[in-house]
Coordinates of C-alpha atoms and ligand atoms in Angstrom, one line a residue:
M295 CA 0.0 0.0 0.0
Q296 CA 2.8 2.4 -0.9
N297 CA 1.2 4.7 -3.4
T298 CA -1.2 6.5 -1.1
M299 CA -1.4 9.6 -3.4
N300 CA -3.8 7.9 -5.8
R301 CA -6.0 6.4 -3.2
S302 CA -9.5 7.4 -2.4
L303 CA -11.5 6.9 0.8
K304 CA -13.4 4.2 -0.9
D305 CA -10.2 2.1 -1.4
L306 CA -8.9 2.7 2.1
L307 CA -12.0 2.0 4.2
F308 CA -13.0 -1.3 5.7
P309 CA -15.7 -1.7 6.9
T310 CA -17.2 0.2 4.0
P311 CA -19.4 3.0 5.5
L312 CA -23.0 3.7 4.7
H313 CA -22.4 7.0 2.9
L314 CA -19.2 8.4 1.5
E315 CA -18.3 11.4 -0.5
E316 CA -14.8 11.8 -1.9
G317 CA -13.2 15.3 -1.5
E318 CA -10.2 17.1 -2.9
G319 CA -6.7 16.7 -1.5
F320 CA -5.4 15.1 1.7
F321 CA -5.1 15.9 5.4
R322 CA -1.5 15.2 6.4
L323 CA -1.3 13.8 10.0
S324 CA 1.9 14.6 11.8
N325 CA 3.3 14.4 15.3
S326 CA 2.2 18.0 15.9
T327 CA -1.5 17.4 14.8
T328 CA -3.7 18.4 17.7
I329 CA -7.0 17.2 19.1
A330 CA -9.9 19.1 20.8
A331 CA -13.4 18.4 21.8
E332 CA -16.6 20.0 23.0
T333 CA -17.3 19.1 26.6
L334 CA -19.5 16.1 26.0
F335 CA -16.7 14.4 24.1
E336 CA -13.7 15.2 26.4
E337 CA -13.2 11.6 27.4
T338 CA -13.4 10.5 23.8
A339 CA -10.8 13.1 22.8
Q340 CA -8.6 11.9 25.7
T341 CA -8.9 8.3 24.4
A342 CA -8.2 9.5 20.9
S343 CA -5.1 11.4 21.9
E344 CA -3.8 8.3 23.8
L345 CA -4.4 6.0 20.9
L346 CA -2.9 8.3 18.2
G347 CA -0.1 9.6 20.4
L348 CA -1.2 13.2 19.7
K349 CA -1.5 16.2 22.0
Q350 CA -4.8 17.9 23.0
G351 CA -5.1 21.7 22.6
G352 CA -5.5 22.8 19.0
E353 CA -8.5 21.9 16.8
D354 CA -6.8 20.0 13.9
I355 CA -9.0 17.1 14.9
L356 CA -12.2 18.3 16.5
F357 CA -15.1 16.4 18.2
K358 CA -18.4 18.3 17.9
V359 CA -21.9 17.6 19.2
Q360 CA -24.6 17.3 16.6
S361 CA -28.0 16.5 18.1
G362 CA -30.4 14.4 16.2
L363 CA -27.9 11.6 15.3
K364 CA -28.6 8.1 16.5
E365 CA -26.6 6.5 19.3
E366 CA -23.8 5.1 17.2
E367 CA -24.1 7.4 14.2
Y368 CA -21.4 9.9 13.3
I369 CA -20.3 12.2 10.5
L370 CA -16.6 12.4 9.8
S371 CA -15.5 15.4 7.6
I372 CA -12.0 15.6 6.3
T373 CA -10.5 18.6 4.6
K374 CA -6.9 19.6 4.0
E375 CA -7.0 21.8 7.0
Q376 CA -9.2 20.0 9.6
I377 CA -10.9 16.8 10.6
V378 CA -14.3 17.1 12.3
I379 CA -16.1 14.2 14.0
K380 CA -19.8 14.9 14.8
A381 CA -22.0 12.7 16.9
S382 CA -24.7 13.0 19.5
T383 CA -23.3 10.5 22.0
A384 CA -19.8 9.5 23.1
E385 CA -20.4 6.1 21.5
G386 CA -21.1 7.7 18.1
A387 CA -18.0 9.9 18.5
F388 CA -15.9 6.9 19.3
R389 CA -17.2 5.0 16.2
G390 CA -16.3 8.0 14.1
F391 CA -12.9 8.2 15.7
S392 CA -12.3 4.5 14.9
T393 CA -13.0 5.1 11.3
L394 CA -10.5 7.9 11.3
R395 CA -8.0 5.7 13.1
R396 CA -8.4 3.0 10.4
L397 CA -7.9 5.6 7.7
I398 CA -4.8 6.9 9.3
L399 CA -3.4 3.3 9.4
A400 CA -4.4 2.4 5.9
S401 CA -3.3 5.7 4.3
D402 CA 0.0 6.0 6.1
R403 CA -1.2 9.3 7.6
M404 CA -2.1 10.9 4.3
I405 CA -5.9 10.9 4.7
P406 CA -8.0 11.6 1.6
A407 CA -10.5 14.4 2.0
G408 CA -14.2 13.6 2.0
I409 CA -17.3 13.2 4.1
I410 CA -18.4 10.0 5.7
S411 CA -21.8 9.7 7.4
D412 CA -22.3 6.4 8.9
Q413 CA -24.1 4.1 11.4
P414 CA -24.2 0.4 12.0
S415 CA -26.9 -2.0 10.7
F416 CA -26.9 -4.2 13.7
E417 CA -26.8 -3.5 17.4
W418 CA -24.9 -6.6 18.4
R419 CA -21.5 -6.9 16.7
G420 CA -19.6 -9.4 18.7
F421 CA -16.8 -11.9 19.1
M422 CA -16.2 -14.6 21.7
L423 CA -13.0 -16.0 23.1
D424 CA -12.9 -19.3 24.9
C425 CA -10.3 -18.7 27.6
C426 CA -11.0 -22.1 29.3
R427 CA -9.7 -24.8 26.9
H428 CA -6.6 -22.7 26.7
F429 CA -5.8 -19.7 28.9
L430 CA -5.5 -16.5 26.8
T431 CA -3.4 -13.7 28.3
P432 CA -5.0 -10.4 29.4
A433 CA -2.6 -8.7 27.0
F434 CA -3.9 -10.7 24.1
I435 CA -7.6 -10.2 25.1
K436 CA -7.0 -6.5 25.2
K437 CA -5.3 -6.6 21.8
M438 CA -8.4 -8.3 20.4
I439 CA -10.8 -5.9 22.1
D440 CA -8.8 -3.0 20.6
T441 CA -8.8 -4.5 17.2
A442 CA -12.4 -5.5 17.2
S443 CA -13.5 -2.0 18.3
L444 CA -11.2 -0.4 15.7
F445 CA -13.4 -2.2 13.1
G446 CA -16.7 -1.2 14.7
M447 CA -17.4 -4.2 16.8
N448 CA -19.0 -3.6 20.2
R449 CA -19.4 -6.9 22.2
F450 CA -16.8 -9.1 23.7
H451 CA -18.3 -12.4 25.0
W452 CA -15.8 -13.9 27.5
H453 CA -16.3 -17.6 27.9
L454 CA -15.0 -18.1 31.4
T455 CA -16.1 -21.5 32.6
D456 CA -15.9 -24.9 31.0
D457 CA -15.0 -28.6 31.6
Q458 CA -11.3 -27.9 31.2
G459 CA -11.0 -24.9 33.4
W460 CA -12.8 -22.2 35.4
R461 CA -11.3 -18.8 35.0
I462 CA -13.2 -16.3 37.2
P463 CA -12.6 -16.0 41.0
I464 CA -15.6 -16.6 43.3
D465 CA -15.0 -15.4 46.9
G466 CA -16.0 -18.0 49.5
Y467 CA -15.2 -20.9 47.2
P468 CA -11.4 -21.4 47.5
R469 CA -11.3 -24.6 45.5
I470 CA -12.3 -22.7 42.4
E471 CA -8.8 -21.4 42.4
S472 CA -6.9 -24.4 43.8
V473 CA -8.8 -27.0 41.8
A474 CA -11.2 -25.7 39.1
S475 CA -8.7 -23.4 37.5
K476 CA -6.0 -26.0 37.0
R477 CA -6.0 -28.7 34.4
I478 CA -3.5 -31.6 34.6
E479 CA -2.8 -33.2 31.3
L480 CA -3.5 -36.8 32.2
N481 CA -4.1 -38.1 28.7
Y482 CA -2.0 -36.2 26.3
T483 CA 1.5 -35.2 27.5
D484 CA 3.6 -35.1 30.6
G485 CA 1.2 -34.4 33.5
R486 CA 1.9 -30.6 33.2
T487 CA -0.5 -28.3 35.0
H488 CA -2.3 -25.7 32.8
G489 CA -4.3 -22.7 33.6
R490 CA -5.2 -20.3 36.3
L491 CA -7.9 -17.7 37.2
Y492 CA -7.9 -14.2 35.9
T493 CA -7.4 -12.0 38.9
K494 CA -10.0 -9.4 39.9
E495 CA -7.4 -6.8 39.0
E496 CA -7.0 -8.3 35.5
I497 CA -10.7 -8.4 35.0
A498 CA -11.2 -4.8 36.2
D499 CA -8.4 -3.8 33.8
I500 CA -9.9 -5.6 30.8
E501 CA -13.4 -4.2 31.7
A502 CA -12.0 -0.6 31.8
F503 CA -10.0 -1.1 28.6
A504 CA -13.2 -2.3 26.8
K505 CA -15.3 0.4 28.3
K506 CA -13.0 3.1 26.9
R507 CA -13.5 1.5 23.5
H508 CA -17.3 1.2 23.9
V509 CA -17.2 -2.5 23.9
I510 CA -19.5 -4.3 26.3
V511 CA -18.0 -7.3 28.0
V512 CA -20.4 -10.2 28.3
P513 CA -19.1 -12.8 30.9
E514 CA -20.3 -16.3 30.6
I515 CA -20.8 -18.7 33.4
E516 CA -21.9 -22.1 31.9
T517 CA -24.9 -23.9 33.4
P518 CA -25.7 -26.8 33.7
G519 CA -23.2 -28.5 31.4
H520 CA -19.6 -28.1 30.6
A521 CA -19.1 -28.1 34.3
N522 CA -16.4 -30.7 35.1
A523 CA -14.0 -28.1 36.4
L524 CA -16.5 -26.9 38.9
L525 CA -17.5 -30.4 39.9
A526 CA -13.9 -31.5 40.4
A527 CA -13.6 -28.7 42.9
Y528 CA -17.0 -29.2 44.5
P529 CA -18.2 -32.8 43.8
E530 CA -21.2 -32.2 46.0
F531 CA -22.7 -30.1 43.1
G532 CA -22.9 -33.1 40.9
C533 CA -25.5 -35.9 40.8
T534 CA -23.1 -38.8 41.6
K535 CA -20.9 -36.7 44.0
G536 CA -17.8 -37.6 42.0
P537 CA -15.0 -38.1 41.9
Y538 CA -14.7 -35.7 38.9
E539 CA -11.6 -34.3 37.1
V540 CA -10.9 -31.0 35.4
Q541 CA -11.1 -32.5 31.9
D542 CA -8.1 -32.7 29.6
R543 CA -10.2 -34.2 26.8
W544 CA -12.6 -32.3 24.6
G545 CA -16.2 -33.0 23.9
I546 CA -19.5 -33.4 25.7
F547 CA -19.6 -34.9 29.1
D548 CA -22.4 -36.6 31.1
E549 CA -21.2 -35.0 34.3
V550 CA -23.4 -31.9 34.7
M551 CA -24.6 -29.7 37.6
C552 CA -27.2 -31.4 39.8
A553 CA -30.6 -29.7 39.3
G554 CA -31.9 -31.0 42.6
N555 CA -29.1 -29.7 44.7
D556 CA -29.8 -26.5 46.7
E557 CA -26.1 -26.0 47.7
L558 CA -25.4 -25.7 44.0
F559 CA -28.0 -23.0 43.6
A560 CA -26.5 -21.2 46.6
F561 CA -23.2 -21.3 44.8
L562 CA -24.8 -20.1 41.5
E563 CA -26.4 -17.2 43.4
E564 CA -22.9 -16.2 44.6
A565 CA -21.2 -16.7 41.3
V566 CA -23.9 -14.7 39.4
A567 CA -23.8 -11.9 42.1
Q568 CA -20.0 -11.6 42.1
T569 CA -19.7 -11.8 38.3
A570 CA -22.5 -9.2 37.8
K571 CA -20.5 -6.9 40.1
L572 CA -17.2 -7.3 38.2
F573 CA -18.7 -6.2 34.8
S574 CA -20.5 -3.0 34.0
G575 CA -22.4 -4.3 31.0
P576 CA -26.1 -5.2 31.0
Y577 CA -25.7 -8.9 30.1
L578 CA -24.6 -12.2 31.7
H579 CA -24.4 -15.4 29.6
I580 CA -25.6 -18.5 31.4
G581 CA -24.5 -21.1 28.8
G582 CA -27.0 -23.9 28.5
D583 CA -25.4 -25.8 25.6
E584 CA -24.4 -29.5 25.3
A585 CA -25.8 -30.6 28.7
P586 CA -26.8 -34.3 28.6
H587 CA -29.6 -35.2 31.0
T588 CA -28.3 -38.7 31.5
A589 CA -27.2 -38.3 35.1
W590 CA -30.4 -36.4 36.0
K591 CA -32.6 -39.4 35.0
T592 CA -31.3 -41.6 37.8
C593 CA -30.6 -38.9 40.4
P594 CA -33.0 -39.0 43.3
D595 CA -32.5 -35.3 44.0
C596 CA -33.3 -34.3 40.4
L597 CA -36.3 -36.6 40.3
K598 CA -37.5 -35.1 43.6
R599 CA -37.1 -31.6 42.0
M600 CA -39.2 -32.6 39.0
K601 CA -41.9 -33.8 41.2
E602 CA -41.9 -30.7 43.4
E603 CA -42.0 -28.5 40.3
K604 CA -44.6 -30.6 38.5
L605 CA -42.3 -31.2 35.5
T606 CA -43.4 -34.0 33.2
H607 CA -40.2 -34.5 31.1
I608 CA -36.6 -34.6 32.1
D609 CA -35.8 -31.9 29.5
E610 CA -38.1 -29.5 31.3
L611 CA -35.7 -29.7 34.2
Q612 CA -33.1 -27.7 32.2
G613 CA -35.8 -25.2 31.3
W614 CA -36.7 -24.9 35.0
M615 CA -33.0 -24.3 35.7
T616 CA -32.6 -21.8 32.9
T617 CA -35.5 -19.8 34.4
K618 CA -34.0 -20.0 37.9
V619 CA -30.5 -18.8 36.8
A620 CA -32.0 -16.2 34.5
Q621 CA -34.0 -14.9 37.5
M622 CA -30.7 -14.6 39.5
V623 CA -29.2 -12.6 36.7
A624 CA -32.3 -10.3 36.5
K625 CA -32.0 -9.7 40.3
H626 CA -28.7 -8.0 39.5
G627 CA -30.2 -5.8 36.9
K628 CA -28.8 -7.8 34.0
R629 CA -30.2 -9.8 31.1
A630 CA -29.4 -13.5 30.7
I631 CA -28.3 -14.9 27.4
G632 CA -28.4 -18.7 26.7
W633 CA -27.1 -20.9 23.9
D634 CA -30.0 -22.2 21.7
E635 CA -30.4 -25.5 23.7
V636 CA -32.2 -23.4 26.3
L637 CA -35.2 -23.7 24.1
D638 CA -35.2 -27.5 23.9
G639 CA -38.1 -29.2 25.7
T640 CA -39.6 -25.9 26.8
E641 CA -42.4 -25.7 24.3
N642 CA -45.0 -26.2 27.0
M643 CA -43.5 -24.3 29.8
G644 CA -42.2 -21.0 28.5
L645 CA -39.0 -19.1 29.5
P646 CA -38.4 -15.6 30.9
S647 CA -39.4 -13.3 28.1
D648 CA -36.3 -11.2 28.4
L649 CA -34.0 -14.2 27.9
I650 CA -31.8 -13.6 24.8
V651 CA -31.0 -16.7 22.8
Q652 CA -27.7 -17.3 21.0
S653 CA -28.2 -19.5 17.9
W654 CA -25.2 -21.6 17.2
R655 CA -26.5 -25.0 15.8
G656 CA -27.2 -23.3 12.5
S657 CA -30.0 -20.7 12.4
A658 CA -32.9 -22.8 13.5
G659 CA -32.6 -21.9 17.1
G660 CA -32.6 -18.2 16.2
L661 CA -35.7 -18.6 14.1
Q662 CA -37.5 -20.5 16.8
A663 CA -36.5 -18.1 19.5
A664 CA -37.6 -15.0 17.4
K665 CA -40.9 -16.7 16.8
R666 CA -41.3 -17.1 20.5
G667 CA -40.6 -13.5 21.1
H668 CA -37.0 -13.7 22.4
Y669 CA -34.2 -11.4 21.2
V670 CA -31.6 -13.3 19.3
I671 CA -27.9 -13.3 18.7
M672 CA -26.9 -15.3 15.6
S673 CA -23.7 -17.3 15.5
P674 CA -24.5 -20.3 13.3
N675 CA -21.7 -22.7 13.1
T676 CA -23.0 -23.5 9.6
D677 CA -22.4 -20.0 8.1
G678 CA -19.0 -18.8 8.9
C679 CA -19.4 -17.8 12.6
Y680 CA -17.1 -20.5 14.0
L681 CA -13.6 -19.3 13.8
D682 CA -12.2 -22.4 15.4
Y683 CA -13.1 -24.1 12.1
K684 CA -10.4 -24.3 9.4
H685 CA -10.1 -21.6 6.8
V686 CA -10.2 -24.3 4.1
D687 CA -10.7 -28.0 4.0
S688 CA -7.1 -29.2 4.1
E689 CA -5.1 -31.5 6.3
E690 CA -2.4 -28.8 6.4
E691 CA -4.7 -26.3 8.0
M692 CA -5.0 -25.6 11.7
G693 CA -8.4 -25.8 13.2
N694 CA -11.1 -28.0 14.7
L695 CA -14.2 -30.0 13.5
G696 CA -15.3 -28.0 10.5
V697 CA -14.6 -25.4 7.8
S698 CA -15.6 -21.7 7.8
T699 CA -14.4 -20.2 4.6
I700 CA -13.9 -16.5 4.2
E701 CA -16.6 -16.6 1.6
E702 CA -19.1 -17.9 4.1
V703 CA -18.2 -15.0 6.4
A704 CA -18.3 -12.5 3.5
R705 CA -21.8 -13.7 2.5
F706 CA -23.1 -13.9 6.1
T707 CA -26.1 -12.1 7.2
P708 CA -27.7 -12.3 10.7
T709 CA -31.1 -12.3 9.1
P710 CA -31.2 -15.3 6.8
P711 CA -33.7 -15.3 3.9
Q712 CA -35.9 -18.0 5.6
M713 CA -36.6 -15.5 8.4
D714 CA -39.8 -13.5 8.0
E715 CA -40.0 -9.8 8.6
E716 CA -41.6 -10.1 12.1
A717 CA -38.8 -12.5 13.3
K718 CA -36.1 -10.2 11.8
K719 CA -37.1 -7.5 14.3
F720 CA -35.8 -9.8 17.1
V721 CA -32.3 -10.2 15.7
L722 CA -29.9 -8.1 17.6
G723 CA -27.0 -9.0 15.4
A724 CA -24.3 -11.7 15.4
Q725 CA -21.1 -13.0 16.7
V726 CA -18.0 -14.9 15.7
N727 CA -16.8 -17.5 18.2
L728 CA -13.3 -18.7 18.8
W729 CA -13.2 -22.0 20.7
T730 CA -9.7 -23.0 21.7
E731 CA -9.5 -26.8 22.0
K732 CA -6.8 -26.8 19.3
I733 CA -5.4 -23.3 19.9
T734 CA -2.7 -23.1 22.5
T735 CA -1.2 -19.7 21.8
S736 CA -2.3 -16.2 20.9
R737 CA -0.5 -16.2 17.6
Q738 CA -2.5 -19.3 16.6
A739 CA -5.6 -17.6 17.8
E740 CA -4.8 -14.6 15.5
Y741 CA -4.3 -16.9 12.5
M742 CA -7.8 -18.3 13.1
L743 CA -9.4 -14.9 13.7
F744 CA -8.0 -12.9 10.8
P745 CA -9.1 -11.8 8.4
R746 CA -12.5 -13.5 9.1
L747 CA -13.3 -11.4 12.2
L748 CA -12.8 -8.2 10.1
V749 CA -15.0 -9.5 7.4
M750 CA -17.7 -10.2 10.0
A751 CA -17.3 -6.7 11.3
Q752 CA -18.2 -5.5 7.8
Q753 CA -21.2 -7.7 7.6
L754 CA -22.5 -6.5 10.9
W755 CA -21.8 -2.8 10.2
Y756 CA -23.1 -2.7 6.6
P757 CA -23.6 -6.0 4.8
Q758 CA -21.8 -6.1 1.4
E759 CA -21.8 -8.4 -1.5
L760 CA -19.3 -11.2 -1.5
E761 CA -17.1 -9.8 -4.3
A762 CA -16.8 -6.4 -2.6
N763 CA -15.6 -8.0 0.6
L764 CA -13.1 -10.3 -1.1
A765 CA -11.7 -7.4 -3.2
K766 CA -10.6 -5.8 0.1
R767 CA -8.4 -8.7 1.2
P768 CA -5.2 -6.9 0.3
L769 CA -6.2 -4.0 2.4
L770 CA -7.1 -6.3 5.3
E771 CA -3.7 -8.0 5.0
D772 CA -2.0 -4.6 5.0
L773 CA -3.9 -3.5 8.1
C774 CA -3.1 -6.8 9.9
N775 CA 0.6 -6.2 9.1
K776 CA 0.4 -2.8 10.6
L777 CA -1.4 -4.0 13.7
D778 CA 1.0 -6.9 14.1
L779 CA -1.7 -9.5 13.7
V780 CA -1.1 -12.9 12.2
C781 CA -3.5 -13.2 9.2
Y782 CA -4.5 -16.1 7.0
R783 CA -3.5 -15.3 3.5
G784 CA -4.4 -18.5 1.7
P785 CA -6.7 -19.0 -1.2
S786 CA -10.3 -17.8 -1.1
A787 CA -11.9 -21.0 -2.1
Ligands
TNX1079 C1 -19.6 -26.5 20.6 S1 -20.9 -23.8 20.5 C2 -19.5 -25.9 21.8 C3 -18.2 -25.7 22.4 C4 -17.1 -26.3 21.5 C5 -17.4 -26.0 20.1 C6 -16.4 -26.4 19.1 C7 -21.1 -24.3 21.9 C8 -22.1 -23.5 22.6 N1 -20.5 -25.3 22.5 O1 -18.1 -26.3 23.7 O2 -15.9 -25.8 21.9 O3 -18.6 -26.6 19.7 O4 -16.6 -25.8 17.8

């Protein structure tokens, strides 16, 4: 991307904005370029000056209030002399600034003049990192939040508990740290111990870092399945009372939380309360996926619970539990999100109406949830949202289970054609997910995430045709270089 003189805004921008008008000439950014803001945007200007390494004082780059714009909407005007970002909220101002920051990177500081007026198509533009199967460092998590926000994303779903490790401290339950956070490799290698908790300081630091970038962190505490790490620490929370292990194999396990155990619910109350306190965002994910009901069928406590609650089918026990945990979440002023299995077996019982459903087993769960009046986050593993899947179907490629080609991502839309207009109103947006069974380092994680995460950012901001997205691959590779991100550069098909 050397010859910036010939380049237009259109060539340099990804995600492509809603409206764009090319101007005459360039704004040359230098170390003496200054930043200023009207009062409402002082914090945004502070963040901007930190991220660009520029001083505040003069008005070379100016943040101005313009009422009447939507929450995330902005107008970015660039002339030879000045850059003005107009918005009506700090969030809008930050989105406008992010576009400018991408332009500065892409243009090597020679920013073509023009006017961009822009706003996102979808409210939920997310990515998930599984920090359980392999621990991802706070530094890497922050790098991903920064990158995602730079491309207009606004949700970080933090998968914090699973069979292979529990990563969030819960006061009053010391074995969470001494047992549940540590995985001993029994099956695969040399008995090495992996994993640890994130400390409260690290969590607070990540939360503040994300907040500055207008990214909402969505912590996930898995219930009732994917719970071996918890059960290893507290076997009394399981139906058979153990012994259990923090798993070092991948898959779906019959050992789940005991739905008949009141001590478990006391723990969940604590876990939800403490987690809710650590994060400022309005959501808490309660899991719900891949929870076999095998152990429940022969567990006297679970059967007793069914009787007490007048449940007729074992699957309803999960629905009952979803409702109970969602109510705990609501008590702390937050909304619960569950993977699409939370719908299974609940046709005759209903679920809390404000429960958000995340559709991952294709789009069917999303369609069903929307029909039942639940808000929906789409992350179908069938359509490019699973970034743990290989880039292409090759034995040489890194990845797990399936294939998510860049074309699938570039074609993705959160509202598939089979969804009717009424159901579409319930779709908040979508999310890419990075599960880490096969990913042991952050560099490997980057290889799986890029450029697919960036293409998803485009589809959630302003969906484009496949060809338009693929044509921008050289720009994306250039941006990844500049951001020191490992990026898949292989063939498109
Ligand atoms: C299914 S998606 C899972 C994860 C695995 C993933 C692998 C979901 C809610 N559960 O536990 O890591 O497949 O792609």
